[in-house]
Coordinates of C-alpha atoms in Angstrom, one line a residue:
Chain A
X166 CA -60.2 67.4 28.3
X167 CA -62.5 65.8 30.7
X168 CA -65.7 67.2 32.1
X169 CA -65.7 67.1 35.8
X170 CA -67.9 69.9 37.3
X171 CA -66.4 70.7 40.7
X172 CA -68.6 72.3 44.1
X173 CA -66.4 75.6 43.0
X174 CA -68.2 78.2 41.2
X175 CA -65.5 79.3 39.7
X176 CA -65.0 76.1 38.0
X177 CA -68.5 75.9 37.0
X178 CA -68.4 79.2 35.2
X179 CA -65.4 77.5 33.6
X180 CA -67.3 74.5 32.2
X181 CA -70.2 76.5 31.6
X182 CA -68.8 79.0 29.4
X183 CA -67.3 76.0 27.6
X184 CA -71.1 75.0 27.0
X185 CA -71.5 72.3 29.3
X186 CA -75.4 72.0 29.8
X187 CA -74.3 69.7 32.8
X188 CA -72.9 72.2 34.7
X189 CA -75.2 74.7 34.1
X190 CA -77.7 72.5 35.3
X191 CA -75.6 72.1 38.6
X192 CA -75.4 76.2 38.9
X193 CA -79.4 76.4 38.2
X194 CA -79.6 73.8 41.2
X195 CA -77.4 75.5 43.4
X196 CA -78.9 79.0 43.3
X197 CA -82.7 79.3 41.5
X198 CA -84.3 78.9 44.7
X199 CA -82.0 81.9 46.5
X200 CA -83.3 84.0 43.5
X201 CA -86.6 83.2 43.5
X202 CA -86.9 83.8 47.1
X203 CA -84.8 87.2 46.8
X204 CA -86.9 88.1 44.3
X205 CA -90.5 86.6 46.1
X206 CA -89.2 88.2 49.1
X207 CA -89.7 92.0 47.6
X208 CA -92.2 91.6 45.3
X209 CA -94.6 89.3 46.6
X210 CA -95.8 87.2 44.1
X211 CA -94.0 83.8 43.1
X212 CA -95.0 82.7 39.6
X213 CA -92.9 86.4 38.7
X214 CA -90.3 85.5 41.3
X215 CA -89.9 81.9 39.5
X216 CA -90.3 83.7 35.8
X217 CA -87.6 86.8 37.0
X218 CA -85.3 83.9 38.2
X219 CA -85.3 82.2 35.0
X220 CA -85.1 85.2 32.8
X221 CA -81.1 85.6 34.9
X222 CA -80.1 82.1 34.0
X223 CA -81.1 82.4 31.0
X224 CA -79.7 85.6 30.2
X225 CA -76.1 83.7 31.8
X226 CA -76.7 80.9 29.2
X227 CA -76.8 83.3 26.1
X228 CA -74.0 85.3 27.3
X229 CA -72.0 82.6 28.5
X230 CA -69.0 83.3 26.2
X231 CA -68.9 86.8 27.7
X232 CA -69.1 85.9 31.7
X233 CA -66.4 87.7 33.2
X234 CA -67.7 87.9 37.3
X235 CA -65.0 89.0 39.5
X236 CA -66.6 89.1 42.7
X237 CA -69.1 86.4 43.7
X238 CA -71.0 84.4 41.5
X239 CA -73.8 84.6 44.3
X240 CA -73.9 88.4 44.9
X241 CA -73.7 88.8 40.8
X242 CA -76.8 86.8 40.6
X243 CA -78.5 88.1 43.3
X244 CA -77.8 91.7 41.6
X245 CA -79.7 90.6 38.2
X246 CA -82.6 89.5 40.4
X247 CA -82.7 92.5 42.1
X248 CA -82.4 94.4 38.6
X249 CA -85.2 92.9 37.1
X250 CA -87.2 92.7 40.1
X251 CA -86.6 96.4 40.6
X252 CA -87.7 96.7 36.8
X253 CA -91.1 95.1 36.9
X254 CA -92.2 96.6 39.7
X255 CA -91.6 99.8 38.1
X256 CA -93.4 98.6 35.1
X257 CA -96.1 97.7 37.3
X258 CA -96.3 101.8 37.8
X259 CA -97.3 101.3 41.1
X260 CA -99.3 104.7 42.2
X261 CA -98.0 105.8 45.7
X262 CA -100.2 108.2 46.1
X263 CA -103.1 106.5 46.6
X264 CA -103.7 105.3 49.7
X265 CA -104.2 102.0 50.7
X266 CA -106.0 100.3 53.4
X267 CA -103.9 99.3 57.0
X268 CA -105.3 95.7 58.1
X269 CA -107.3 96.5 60.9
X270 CA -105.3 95.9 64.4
X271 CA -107.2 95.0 66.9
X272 CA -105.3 95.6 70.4
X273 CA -105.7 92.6 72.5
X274 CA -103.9 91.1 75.5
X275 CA -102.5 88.0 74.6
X276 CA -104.1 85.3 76.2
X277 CA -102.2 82.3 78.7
X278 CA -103.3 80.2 76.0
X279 CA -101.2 82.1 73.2
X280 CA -98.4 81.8 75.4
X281 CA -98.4 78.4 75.6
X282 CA -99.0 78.0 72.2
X283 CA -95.2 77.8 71.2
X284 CA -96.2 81.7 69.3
X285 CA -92.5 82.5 68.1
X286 CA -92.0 86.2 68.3
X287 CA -90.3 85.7 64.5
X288 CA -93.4 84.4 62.7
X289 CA -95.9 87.1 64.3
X290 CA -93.2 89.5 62.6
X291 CA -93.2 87.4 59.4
X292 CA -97.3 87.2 59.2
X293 CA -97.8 91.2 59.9
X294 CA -95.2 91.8 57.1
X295 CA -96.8 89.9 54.7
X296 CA -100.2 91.5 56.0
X297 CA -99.1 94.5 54.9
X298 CA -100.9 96.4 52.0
X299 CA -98.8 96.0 48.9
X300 CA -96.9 99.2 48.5
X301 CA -96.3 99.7 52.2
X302 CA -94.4 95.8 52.1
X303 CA -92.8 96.8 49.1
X304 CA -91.0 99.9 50.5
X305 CA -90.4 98.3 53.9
X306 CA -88.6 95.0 52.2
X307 CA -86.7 97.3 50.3
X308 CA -85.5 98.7 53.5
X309 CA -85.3 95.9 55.9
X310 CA -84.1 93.3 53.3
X311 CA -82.1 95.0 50.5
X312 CA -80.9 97.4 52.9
X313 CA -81.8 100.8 51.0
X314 CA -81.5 104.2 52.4
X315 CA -84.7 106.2 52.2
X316 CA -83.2 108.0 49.4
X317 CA -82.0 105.3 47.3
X318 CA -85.6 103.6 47.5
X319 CA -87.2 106.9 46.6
X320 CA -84.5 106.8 43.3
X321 CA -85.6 103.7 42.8
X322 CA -89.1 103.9 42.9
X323 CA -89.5 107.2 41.2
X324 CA -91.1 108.6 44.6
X325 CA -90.4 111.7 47.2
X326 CA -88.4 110.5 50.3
X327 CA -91.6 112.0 52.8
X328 CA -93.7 109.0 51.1
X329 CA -91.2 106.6 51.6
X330 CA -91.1 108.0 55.6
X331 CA -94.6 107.6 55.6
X332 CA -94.7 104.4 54.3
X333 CA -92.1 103.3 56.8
X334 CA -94.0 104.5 59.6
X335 CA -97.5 102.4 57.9
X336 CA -95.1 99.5 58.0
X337 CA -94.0 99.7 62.0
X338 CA -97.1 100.6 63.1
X339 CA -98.9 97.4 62.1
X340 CA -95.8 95.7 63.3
X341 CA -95.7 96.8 66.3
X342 CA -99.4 96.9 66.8
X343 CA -98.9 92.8 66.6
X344 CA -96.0 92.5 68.7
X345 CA -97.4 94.5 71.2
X346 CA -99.7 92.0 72.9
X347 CA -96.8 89.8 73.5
X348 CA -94.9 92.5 75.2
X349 CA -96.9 94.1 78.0
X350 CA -95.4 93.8 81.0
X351 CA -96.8 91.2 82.7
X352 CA -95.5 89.3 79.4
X353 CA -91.4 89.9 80.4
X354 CA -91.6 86.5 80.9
X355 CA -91.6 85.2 77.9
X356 CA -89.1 87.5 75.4
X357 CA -86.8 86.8 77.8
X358 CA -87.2 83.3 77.2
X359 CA -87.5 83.9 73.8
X360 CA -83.8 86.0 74.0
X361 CA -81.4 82.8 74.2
X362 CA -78.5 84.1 72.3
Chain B
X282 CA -102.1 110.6 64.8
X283 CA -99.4 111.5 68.0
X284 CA -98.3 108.1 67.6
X285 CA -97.8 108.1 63.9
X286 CA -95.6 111.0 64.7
X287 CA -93.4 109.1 67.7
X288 CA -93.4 105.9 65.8
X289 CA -91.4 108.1 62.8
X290 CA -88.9 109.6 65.2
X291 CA -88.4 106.1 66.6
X292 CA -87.8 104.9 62.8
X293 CA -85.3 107.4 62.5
X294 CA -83.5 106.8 65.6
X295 CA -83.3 103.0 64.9
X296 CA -82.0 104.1 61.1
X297 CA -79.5 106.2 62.6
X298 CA -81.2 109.2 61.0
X299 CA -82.2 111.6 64.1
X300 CA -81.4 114.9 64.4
X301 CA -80.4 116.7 68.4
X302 CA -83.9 118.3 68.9
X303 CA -85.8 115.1 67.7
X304 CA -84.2 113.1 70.0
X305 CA -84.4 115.3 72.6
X306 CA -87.8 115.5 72.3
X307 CA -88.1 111.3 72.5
X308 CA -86.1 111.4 75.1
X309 CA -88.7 113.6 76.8
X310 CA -91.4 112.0 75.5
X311 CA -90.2 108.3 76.8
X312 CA -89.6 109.4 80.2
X313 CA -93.2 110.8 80.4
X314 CA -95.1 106.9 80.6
X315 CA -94.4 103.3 81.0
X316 CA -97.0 103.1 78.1
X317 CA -94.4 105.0 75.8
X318 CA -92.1 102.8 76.9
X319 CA -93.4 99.8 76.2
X320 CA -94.3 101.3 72.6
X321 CA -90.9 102.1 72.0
X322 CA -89.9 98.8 72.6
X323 CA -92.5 97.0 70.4
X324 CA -91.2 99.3 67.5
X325 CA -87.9 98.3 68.0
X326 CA -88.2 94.7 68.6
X327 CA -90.0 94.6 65.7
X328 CA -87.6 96.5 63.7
X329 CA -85.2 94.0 64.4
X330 CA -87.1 91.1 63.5
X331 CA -88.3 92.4 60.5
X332 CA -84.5 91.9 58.6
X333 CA -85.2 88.1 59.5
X334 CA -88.1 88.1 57.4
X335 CA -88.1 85.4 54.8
X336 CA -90.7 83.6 53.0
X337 CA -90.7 79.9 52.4
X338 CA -91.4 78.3 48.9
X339 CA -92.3 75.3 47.4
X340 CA -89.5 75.1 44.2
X341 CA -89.3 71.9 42.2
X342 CA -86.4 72.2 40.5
X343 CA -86.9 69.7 37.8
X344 CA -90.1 71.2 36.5
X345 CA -88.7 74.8 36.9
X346 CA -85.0 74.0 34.8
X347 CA -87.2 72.1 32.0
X348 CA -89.1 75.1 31.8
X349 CA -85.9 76.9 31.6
X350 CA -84.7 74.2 28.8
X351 CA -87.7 75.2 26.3
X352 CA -87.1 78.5 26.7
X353 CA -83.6 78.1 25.6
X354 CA -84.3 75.9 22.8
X355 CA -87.2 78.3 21.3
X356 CA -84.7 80.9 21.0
X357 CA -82.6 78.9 19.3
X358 CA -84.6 78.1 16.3
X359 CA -85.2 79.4 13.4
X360 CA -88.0 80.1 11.0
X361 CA -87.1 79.4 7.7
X362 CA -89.0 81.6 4.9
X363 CA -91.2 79.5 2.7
X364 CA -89.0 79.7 -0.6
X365 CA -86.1 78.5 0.1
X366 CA -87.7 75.5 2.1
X367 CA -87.0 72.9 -0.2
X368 CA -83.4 73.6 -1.1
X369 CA -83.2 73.8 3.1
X370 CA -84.5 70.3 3.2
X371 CA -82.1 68.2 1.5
X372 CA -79.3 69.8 3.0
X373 CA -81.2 69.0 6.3
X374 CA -81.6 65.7 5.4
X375 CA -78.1 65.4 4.5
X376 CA -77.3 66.8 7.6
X377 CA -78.7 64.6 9.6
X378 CA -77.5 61.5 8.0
X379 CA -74.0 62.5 8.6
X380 CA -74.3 63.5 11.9
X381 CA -76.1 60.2 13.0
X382 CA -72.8 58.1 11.6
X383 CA -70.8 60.3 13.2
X384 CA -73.0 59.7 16.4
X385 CA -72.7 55.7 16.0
X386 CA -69.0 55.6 15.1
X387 CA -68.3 58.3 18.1
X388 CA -70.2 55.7 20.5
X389 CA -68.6 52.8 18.7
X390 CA -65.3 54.2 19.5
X391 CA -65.3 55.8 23.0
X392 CA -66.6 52.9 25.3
X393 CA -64.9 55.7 27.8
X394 CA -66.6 57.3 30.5
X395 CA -67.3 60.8 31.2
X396 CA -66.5 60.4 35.2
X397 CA -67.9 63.6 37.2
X398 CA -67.0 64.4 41.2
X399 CA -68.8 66.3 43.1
X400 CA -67.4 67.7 46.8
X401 CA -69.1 69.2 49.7
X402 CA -67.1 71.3 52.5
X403 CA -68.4 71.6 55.7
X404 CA -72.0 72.9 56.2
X405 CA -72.2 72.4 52.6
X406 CA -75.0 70.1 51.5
X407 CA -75.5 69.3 47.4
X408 CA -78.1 68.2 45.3
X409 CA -76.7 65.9 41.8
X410 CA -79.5 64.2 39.6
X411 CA -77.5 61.5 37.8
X412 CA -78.3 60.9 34.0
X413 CA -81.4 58.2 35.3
X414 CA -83.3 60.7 37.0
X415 CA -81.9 59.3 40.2
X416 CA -81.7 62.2 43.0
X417 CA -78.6 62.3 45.5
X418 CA -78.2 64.8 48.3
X419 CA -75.1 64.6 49.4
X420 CA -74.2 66.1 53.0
X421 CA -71.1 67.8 54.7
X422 CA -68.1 67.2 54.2
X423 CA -68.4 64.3 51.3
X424 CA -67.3 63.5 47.6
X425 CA -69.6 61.6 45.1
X426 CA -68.0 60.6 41.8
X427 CA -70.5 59.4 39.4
X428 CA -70.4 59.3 35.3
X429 CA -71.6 61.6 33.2
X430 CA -74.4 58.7 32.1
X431 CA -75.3 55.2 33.3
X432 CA -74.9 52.2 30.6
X433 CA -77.7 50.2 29.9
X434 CA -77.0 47.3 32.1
X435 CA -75.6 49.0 35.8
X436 CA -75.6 52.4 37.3
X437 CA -72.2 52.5 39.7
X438 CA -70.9 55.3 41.9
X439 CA -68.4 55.9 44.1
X440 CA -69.3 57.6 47.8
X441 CA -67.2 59.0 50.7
X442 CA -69.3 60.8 53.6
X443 CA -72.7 60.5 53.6
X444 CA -75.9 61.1 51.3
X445 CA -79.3 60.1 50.9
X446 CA -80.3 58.6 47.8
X447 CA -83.5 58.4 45.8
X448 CA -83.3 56.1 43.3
X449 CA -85.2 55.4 39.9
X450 CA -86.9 52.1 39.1
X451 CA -85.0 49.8 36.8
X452 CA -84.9 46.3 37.1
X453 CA -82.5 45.6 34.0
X454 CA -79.8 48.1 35.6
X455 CA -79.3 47.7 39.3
X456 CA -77.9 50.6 41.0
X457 CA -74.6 50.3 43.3
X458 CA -73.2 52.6 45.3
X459 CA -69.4 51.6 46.4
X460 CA -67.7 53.1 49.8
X461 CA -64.1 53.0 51.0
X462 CA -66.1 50.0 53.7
X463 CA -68.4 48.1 51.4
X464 CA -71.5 48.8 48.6
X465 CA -74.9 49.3 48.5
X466 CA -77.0 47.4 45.8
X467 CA -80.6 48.3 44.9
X468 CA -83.2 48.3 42.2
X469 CA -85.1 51.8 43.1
X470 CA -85.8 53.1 46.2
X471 CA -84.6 55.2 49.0
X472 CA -82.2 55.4 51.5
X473 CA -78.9 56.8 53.7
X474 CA -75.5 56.2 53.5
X475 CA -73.0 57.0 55.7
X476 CA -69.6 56.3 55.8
X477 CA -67.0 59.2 56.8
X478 CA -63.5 58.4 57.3
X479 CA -63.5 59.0 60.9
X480 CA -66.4 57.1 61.9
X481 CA -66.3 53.9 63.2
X482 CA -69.0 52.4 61.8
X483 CA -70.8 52.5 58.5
X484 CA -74.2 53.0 58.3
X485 CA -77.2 52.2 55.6
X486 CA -80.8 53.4 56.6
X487 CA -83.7 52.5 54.3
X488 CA -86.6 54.7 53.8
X489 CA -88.6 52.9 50.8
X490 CA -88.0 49.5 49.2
X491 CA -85.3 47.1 49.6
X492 CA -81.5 47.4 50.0
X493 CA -78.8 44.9 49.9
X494 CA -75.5 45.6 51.7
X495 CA -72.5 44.3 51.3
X496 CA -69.0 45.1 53.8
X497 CA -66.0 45.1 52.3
X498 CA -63.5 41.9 52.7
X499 CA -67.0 39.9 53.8
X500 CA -68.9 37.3 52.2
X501 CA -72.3 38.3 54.7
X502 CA -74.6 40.4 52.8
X503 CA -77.5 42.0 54.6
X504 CA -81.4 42.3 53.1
X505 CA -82.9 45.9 54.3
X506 CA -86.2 47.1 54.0
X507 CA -88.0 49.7 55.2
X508 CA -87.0 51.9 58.4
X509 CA -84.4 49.0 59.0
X510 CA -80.8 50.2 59.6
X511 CA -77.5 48.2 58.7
X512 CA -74.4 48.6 60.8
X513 CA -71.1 47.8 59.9
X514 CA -68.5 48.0 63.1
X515 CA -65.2 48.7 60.6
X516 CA -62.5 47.6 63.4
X517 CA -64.2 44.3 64.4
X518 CA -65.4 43.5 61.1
X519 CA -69.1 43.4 62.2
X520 CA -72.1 43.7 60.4
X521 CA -75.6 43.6 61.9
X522 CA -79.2 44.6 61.2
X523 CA -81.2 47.2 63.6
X524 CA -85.0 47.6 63.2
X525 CA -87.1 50.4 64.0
X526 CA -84.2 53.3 63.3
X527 CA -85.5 57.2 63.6
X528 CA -86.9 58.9 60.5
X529 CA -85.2 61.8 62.4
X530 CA -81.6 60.2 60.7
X531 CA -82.8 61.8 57.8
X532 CA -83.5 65.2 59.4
X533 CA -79.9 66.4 58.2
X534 CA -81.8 67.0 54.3
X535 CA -85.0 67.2 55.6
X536 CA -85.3 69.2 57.9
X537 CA -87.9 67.4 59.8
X538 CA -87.7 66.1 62.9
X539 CA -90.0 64.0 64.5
X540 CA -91.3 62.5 67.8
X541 CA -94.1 60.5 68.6
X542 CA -94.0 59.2 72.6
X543 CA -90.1 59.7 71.8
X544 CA -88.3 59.7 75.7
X545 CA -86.2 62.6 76.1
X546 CA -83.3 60.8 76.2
X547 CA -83.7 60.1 72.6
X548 CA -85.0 63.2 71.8
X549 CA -81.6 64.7 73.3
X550 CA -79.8 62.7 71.2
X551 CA -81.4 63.4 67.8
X552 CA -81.3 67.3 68.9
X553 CA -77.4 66.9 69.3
X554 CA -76.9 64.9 66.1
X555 CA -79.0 67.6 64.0
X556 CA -78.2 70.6 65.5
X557 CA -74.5 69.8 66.2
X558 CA -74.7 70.9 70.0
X559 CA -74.2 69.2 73.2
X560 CA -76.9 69.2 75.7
X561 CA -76.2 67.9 79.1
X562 CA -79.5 66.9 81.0
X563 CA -79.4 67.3 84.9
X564 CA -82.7 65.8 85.7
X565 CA -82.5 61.9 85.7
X566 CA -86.5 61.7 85.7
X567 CA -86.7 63.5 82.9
X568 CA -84.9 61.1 80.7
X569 CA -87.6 58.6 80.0
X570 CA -90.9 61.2 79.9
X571 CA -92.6 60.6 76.4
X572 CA -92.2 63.3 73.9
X573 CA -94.6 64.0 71.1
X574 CA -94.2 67.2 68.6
X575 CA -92.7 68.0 65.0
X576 CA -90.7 70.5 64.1
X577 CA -90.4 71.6 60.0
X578 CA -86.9 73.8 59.7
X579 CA -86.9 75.0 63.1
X580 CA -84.0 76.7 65.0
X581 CA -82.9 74.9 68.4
X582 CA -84.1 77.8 70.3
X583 CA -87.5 77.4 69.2
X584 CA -87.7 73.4 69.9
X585 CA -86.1 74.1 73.4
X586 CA -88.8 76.3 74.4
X587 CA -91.5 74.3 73.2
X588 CA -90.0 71.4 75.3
X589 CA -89.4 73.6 78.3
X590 CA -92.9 74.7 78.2
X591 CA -94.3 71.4 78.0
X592 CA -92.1 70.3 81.3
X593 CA -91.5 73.8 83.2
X594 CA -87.8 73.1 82.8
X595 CA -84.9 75.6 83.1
X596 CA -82.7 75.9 80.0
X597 CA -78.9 77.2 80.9
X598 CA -76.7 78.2 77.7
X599 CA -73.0 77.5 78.4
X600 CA -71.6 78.6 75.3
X601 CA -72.9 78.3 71.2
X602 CA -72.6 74.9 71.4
X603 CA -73.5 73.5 75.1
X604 CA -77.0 73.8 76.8
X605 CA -77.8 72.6 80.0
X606 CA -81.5 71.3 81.0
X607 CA -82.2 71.3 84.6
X608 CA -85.5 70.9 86.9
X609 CA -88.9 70.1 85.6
X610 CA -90.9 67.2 85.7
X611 CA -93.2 64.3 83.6
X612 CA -96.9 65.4 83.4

């Protein structure tokens, strides 16, 4: 029987469970960096993102005789990310109840000069979410990104939905206190050059 | 906070979460300024940018799976208590003789090779390190068939599509890669290879060191080096050199596209090949004004409206894949 690792997951699964090192190498390739960034995305820091990651394949390699995925490979892994993200964050016990410092917005016009200084609307939104105190970007990646209902982040956090309401509304008011500038009137201009699609 | 307070009934509106009175009292509440208006809107544009958020990383992939490797292998072995350590020895040493005959007369025997194929559909690009250390990324719509590892005197592999090839140093085994229209020989280096089926030429692009490329059916054989591009017309059996070719040819892995005093014309062109759109320019003048920018894994939208800025041009979308540039001028 001849090796020959295809583009299909399916097939790799195949070889892989056979114990071909090969093709596990060609699954690592084709998703670690998905993970980690699934994983980065929630929690923030990427050493854990890269370590959580590699804890999934190699969980896959020591169980390999037992694989049986029958949806997608890609949405499996993803899941076990998730998991164990969702797991050391918890382990982290994270106290919610303390309150934690909102950058300070200041409320400016936006200047010609920002205008012209090819400012996409997309990475202002990317650089206040990553601005965000800790907690408060946890709870709102949780939301935004993994698409959790209020209650199922307060289930998974171990925390009341009001705090996870209040953490919400942390969240959009930084957001909006840094898209705000960019949207005054005067400014129509540009997010409807912004809007192609 | 009032606005805390407005900003959570907003949040609940956008999550489809709001009951009759709350929304009443938005409604109210919105109609009352243009200033609540405009606040609204900044919480919902930014609501809707926020599920776009991604962060980028840095991921070396070789560094990360080797750090994988160790970790399976230290699971795997086993600490063997003190007492029994010498009886463990000589069967260990036993062991090891056997399995290195077995090693020798399996290689003796099976002068076979292990061949593997890799396939990419469309929008599909793949990454395959070959048993050298060699790296190929291998584009859309393309098939790579390489072996499972290189003998001691060549490294050959079979390519249809296109790739981009970085290859490892090694004099005593020069690597060759073989399409349906001719081969590519080299030592170590880098470089681009395309040849799709319904092309009519194929094309070599060097990025680092030296290339030599033969067509098919041909005795000519052309010497490439550096940012030098080889084209082989397949109908009239023609194969020449062109100097000075685009860095942005590579943009298809790297994402990276680049202009320095580039004229628009060109910059229209390398747009269309990368992005797969058409973009019809209306302004004649335009055509030659110098362009000078880079863009690192940036969508079309963005790049058009850094060059409209630039040139006060209007940008018309026809459809997903046709834009239409109009007006402006060269300042």
């Amino acid at each position: 029987m001849s090796l020959t690792p295809t583009s299909n997951d399916f097939e790799l699964i195949k070889q892989i469970k056979t114990g071909s090192k090969l093709a596990f190498r060609a699954l690592f390739d084709r998703y670690y960096k998905y993970l980690v960034v699934t994983s980065y995305n929630i929690q923030g820091d990427a050493d854990k993102a890269r370590d959580l990651a590699q804890d999934v394949f190699l969980e896959l390699w020591q169980k390999k005789s037992q694989i049986n995925i029958t949806s997608s490979l890609k949405s499996y892994l993803r899941k076990a990310v998730y998991n164990k993200t969702i797991n050391y964050i918890k382990a982290q016990r994270i106290d919610f109840k303390e309150n934690e410092e909102l950058p300070i917005q200041k409320e400016r016009e936006a200047s010609a000069q920002q205008m012209l200084e090819k400012e996409d609307l997309q990475e202002i939104i990317n650089r206040a979410i990553e601005s965000l105190p800790e907690k408060c970007r946890l709870v709102f990646t949780l939301c935004r990104l993994e698409q959790l209902s209020h209650k199922e982040i307060a289930n998974q956090l171990g925390i009341s939905t009001k705090t996870v309401e209040n953490q919400m509304t942390k969240a959009l008011k930084v957001l909006k206190s840094a898209l705000q500038p960019y949207l005054s009137e005067g400014l129509l201009l540009l997010t409807l050059s912004f809007c192609f699609n | 906070m009032q606005e805390d307070h407005y900003i959570s009934i907003i949040h609940k509106k956008l999550s489809g979460d709001i009951d009759p009175s709350e929304a009443i009292e938005l409604e109210t509440w919105l109609n009352a300024s243009s200033e609540n208006q405009l606040l609204a809107e900044s919480v919902k544009k930014a609501w809707e940018l926020s599920s776009g958020f991604s962060r980028d990383l840095e991921i070396d992939l070789d560094t990360d799976f080797a750090i994988l490797e160790k970790r399976i292998e230290g699971e795997n072995t086993e600490i063997v208590p003190l007492k029994s350590r010498r009886y463990w020895l000589t069967i260990a040493a036993t062991f090891v003789l056997i399995v290195v005959t077995a090693f020798v007369i399996n290689n003796f025997l099976t002068s076979k090779v292990e061949w593997l194929l890799v396939e990419t559909s469309a929008n599909e690009t793949q990454t395959i390190i070959l048993s050298d250390g060699s790296k190929v990324i291998l584009n859309e719509n393309s098939i790579l068939k390489y072996p499972e590892s290189f003998t001691d005197n060549s490294r050959n592999l079979n390519l249809g599509g296109e790739a981009y090839f970085e290859v490892e140093q090694n004099p005593e085994a020069p690597f060759v890669v073989e399409t349906k229209s001719g081969s590519i020989e080299v030592l170590g280096t880098s470089f681009n290879v395309r040849d799709y089926d319904e092309d009519a030429e194929m094309q070599v692009l060097v990025n680092t060191g030296i290339v030599k490329m033969r067509a098919k059916g041909m005795k000519k054989v052309l010497i490439l080096e550096k940012a030098e591009k080889g084209v082989f017309k397949k109908k009239q059996k023609d194969m020449t050199k062109i100097s000075g070719a685009s860095q942005n040819d590579f943009a298809w892995h790297s994402n990276r596209l680049v202009f320095v005093k580039t004229p628009i014309k060109s910059v229209i062109r390398d747009l269309e090949k990368y992005y797969k759109v058409q973009i019809l320019c209306k302004n004649e003048t335009l055509l030659e004004c110098p362009f000078t920018n880079t863009f690192n894994n940036k969508e079309l939208d963005f790049v058009l409206k850094t060059i409209k800025t630039v040139y006060g041009l209007n940008i018309e979308i026809v459809n997903d894949t046709t834009y239409i540039v109009s007006g402006g001028s060269c300042r």
